[in-house]
Coordinates of C-alpha atoms in Angstrom, one line a residue:
K1 CA -39.5 -63.6 -20.9
R2 CA -38.0 -63.7 -17.4
W3 CA -34.9 -65.5 -18.7
H4 CA -34.5 -63.0 -21.5
G5 CA -34.5 -60.1 -19.0
M6 CA -31.9 -61.8 -16.8
F7 CA -29.6 -62.6 -19.8
S8 CA -30.1 -59.1 -21.1
N9 CA -28.9 -57.6 -17.7
I10 CA -25.9 -59.9 -17.7
Y11 CA -25.0 -58.9 -21.2
I12 CA -25.3 -55.2 -20.4
S13 CA -23.2 -55.6 -17.2
G14 CA -20.6 -57.4 -19.3
Q15 CA -20.5 -54.5 -21.7
R16 CA -20.0 -52.0 -18.8
M17 CA -17.2 -54.2 -17.4
E18 CA -15.5 -54.3 -20.8
S19 CA -15.8 -50.5 -21.0
L20 CA -14.3 -50.1 -17.5
I21 CA -11.4 -52.4 -18.4
A22 CA -10.8 -50.5 -21.6
D23 CA -10.8 -47.2 -19.7
L24 CA -8.2 -48.6 -17.2
L25 CA -6.0 -49.8 -20.1
D26 CA -6.3 -46.3 -21.7
L27 CA -5.3 -44.7 -18.4
A28 CA -2.2 -47.0 -18.2
H29 CA -1.2 -46.1 -21.8
Q30 CA -1.7 -42.4 -21.2
S31 CA 0.5 -42.5 -18.1
S32 CA 3.2 -44.0 -20.3
N33 CA 2.5 -41.3 -22.9
R34 CA 1.4 -43.9 -25.4
V35 CA -2.1 -44.2 -26.8
L36 CA -2.5 -46.5 -29.7
L37 CA -5.3 -45.6 -32.2
G38 CA -6.7 -47.9 -34.9
Y39 CA -8.3 -45.7 -37.5
A40 CA -11.2 -47.0 -39.6
R41 CA -14.0 -45.6 -41.6
E42 CA -17.1 -45.8 -39.5
D43 CA -20.6 -44.5 -39.5
L44 CA -21.2 -42.0 -36.6
H45 CA -24.9 -42.8 -36.7
L46 CA -24.4 -46.5 -36.2
L47 CA -21.8 -45.9 -33.5
C48 CA -24.4 -43.7 -31.6
L49 CA -27.1 -46.4 -32.0
E50 CA -24.7 -49.0 -30.6
V51 CA -23.9 -46.9 -27.6
M52 CA -27.5 -46.0 -27.0
K53 CA -28.4 -49.7 -27.0
G54 CA -25.7 -50.3 -24.3
Q55 CA -27.1 -47.4 -22.2
E56 CA -30.8 -48.4 -22.4
A57 CA -30.8 -50.0 -18.9
L58 CA -29.2 -47.0 -17.3
A59 CA -31.7 -44.6 -19.0
A60 CA -34.6 -46.9 -18.1
E61 CA -33.7 -46.8 -14.4
K62 CA -34.5 -43.0 -14.6
Q63 CA -37.2 -43.3 -17.2
I64 CA -35.2 -41.2 -19.6
E65 CA -35.8 -41.3 -23.4
I66 CA -32.9 -41.0 -25.7
H67 CA -33.5 -39.7 -29.2
L68 CA -31.1 -39.7 -32.2
S69 CA -32.0 -37.1 -34.8
E70 CA -30.0 -38.1 -37.8
S71 CA -30.7 -41.3 -39.7
M72 CA -28.6 -40.8 -42.8
P73 CA -25.1 -42.3 -43.1
S74 CA -22.5 -40.1 -41.5
P75 CA -19.1 -41.5 -42.4
I76 CA -16.1 -40.5 -40.3
L77 CA -12.5 -41.7 -39.9
C78 CA -11.9 -42.6 -36.3
D79 CA -10.8 -45.2 -33.8
P80 CA -14.2 -46.9 -33.3
T81 CA -13.3 -48.1 -29.8
R82 CA -12.2 -44.7 -28.6
M83 CA -15.1 -42.9 -30.3
G84 CA -17.5 -45.4 -28.7
Q85 CA -16.0 -44.6 -25.3
L86 CA -16.3 -40.9 -25.9
I87 CA -19.9 -41.2 -26.9
R88 CA -20.6 -43.6 -24.1
Y89 CA -19.1 -41.1 -21.6
L90 CA -21.1 -38.1 -22.9
L91 CA -24.3 -40.1 -22.9
A92 CA -23.7 -41.6 -19.4
N93 CA -23.0 -38.1 -18.1
A94 CA -26.2 -36.8 -19.7
I95 CA -28.2 -39.6 -18.1
K96 CA -26.5 -39.1 -14.7
F97 CA -27.4 -35.4 -14.6
S98 CA -30.8 -35.5 -16.3
P99 CA -34.0 -35.4 -14.2
A100 CA -36.1 -38.5 -14.0
A101 CA -38.5 -39.0 -17.0
G102 CA -36.4 -36.6 -19.1
V103 CA -35.3 -36.6 -22.7
I104 CA -31.8 -36.6 -24.1
D105 CA -31.2 -35.6 -27.7
L106 CA -28.2 -36.8 -29.7
R107 CA -28.0 -34.7 -32.9
I108 CA -25.7 -35.4 -35.8
T109 CA -25.5 -32.5 -38.2
R110 CA -23.3 -32.1 -41.3
Q111 CA -21.2 -28.9 -40.9
A112 CA -19.2 -29.1 -44.0
D113 CA -17.9 -31.7 -46.5
D114 CA -15.2 -32.8 -44.1
F115 CA -16.8 -33.1 -40.7
W116 CA -19.9 -33.9 -38.7
L117 CA -21.1 -32.4 -35.4
L118 CA -22.5 -34.6 -32.6
S119 CA -24.4 -32.7 -30.0
V120 CA -25.6 -34.3 -26.7
L121 CA -28.4 -32.2 -25.2
D122 CA -30.1 -32.8 -21.9
H123 CA -32.2 -31.0 -19.4
G124 CA -30.0 -31.4 -16.4
P125 CA -28.5 -28.5 -14.4
G126 CA -25.8 -27.9 -17.0
I127 CA -22.2 -26.9 -16.3
P128 CA -22.0 -24.1 -13.8
E129 CA -20.9 -20.7 -15.3
E130 CA -17.8 -20.6 -13.0
E131 CA -16.6 -23.9 -14.5
L132 CA -16.9 -22.5 -18.0
L133 CA -13.6 -20.7 -17.9
P134 CA -12.3 -18.6 -20.8
G135 CA -10.2 -20.8 -23.0
T136 CA -11.8 -24.0 -21.8
A137 CA -13.0 -24.9 -25.2
G138 CA -9.5 -24.9 -26.5
R139 CA -8.4 -27.3 -23.8
F140 CA -11.1 -29.8 -24.8
A141 CA -11.0 -29.3 -28.6
P142 CA -12.7 -30.7 -30.7
L143 CA -15.3 -30.5 -27.9
T144 CA -17.5 -27.4 -27.6
I145 CA -18.9 -27.0 -24.1
R146 CA -22.0 -25.0 -23.5
K147 CA -24.4 -24.8 -20.5
Q148 CA -26.5 -27.9 -21.3
E149 CA -24.8 -29.1 -24.5
L150 CA -21.6 -30.9 -25.4
C151 CA -20.7 -30.8 -29.1
L152 CA -18.1 -33.0 -30.7
R153 CA -16.6 -32.2 -34.2
C154 CA -15.9 -35.4 -36.1

């Protein structure tokens, strides 16, 4: 059991390192005004489960529970690497600002025939009102930013 825990930590650290390297490569591509996307049909629910598994250790450090509400298939057309990075960022941010022994809810809801809504809700301090400037939502579309909730239209 001891070995399993050690190898699990190494694996999780490797995933974090891979994510950081991918972020650095993205930054380099963005600075050259080129971001290459590889679209594929993916299941948003499965992408969330994958990201949640990678964030388990981070959440466990603060005794935070992460719940995913939707269990039905939720097909989207996306770049799975970039979508995973986005979900990972939103979840890591929620973990970072949530109080210890808290709960984070990821909710996937069908809004219409052509898109899904992914909401990340936590019980942290939220985004200060002064940072929720008029027109902010347009700058971050398709993200909707509320006090303690970030919503992503897929």
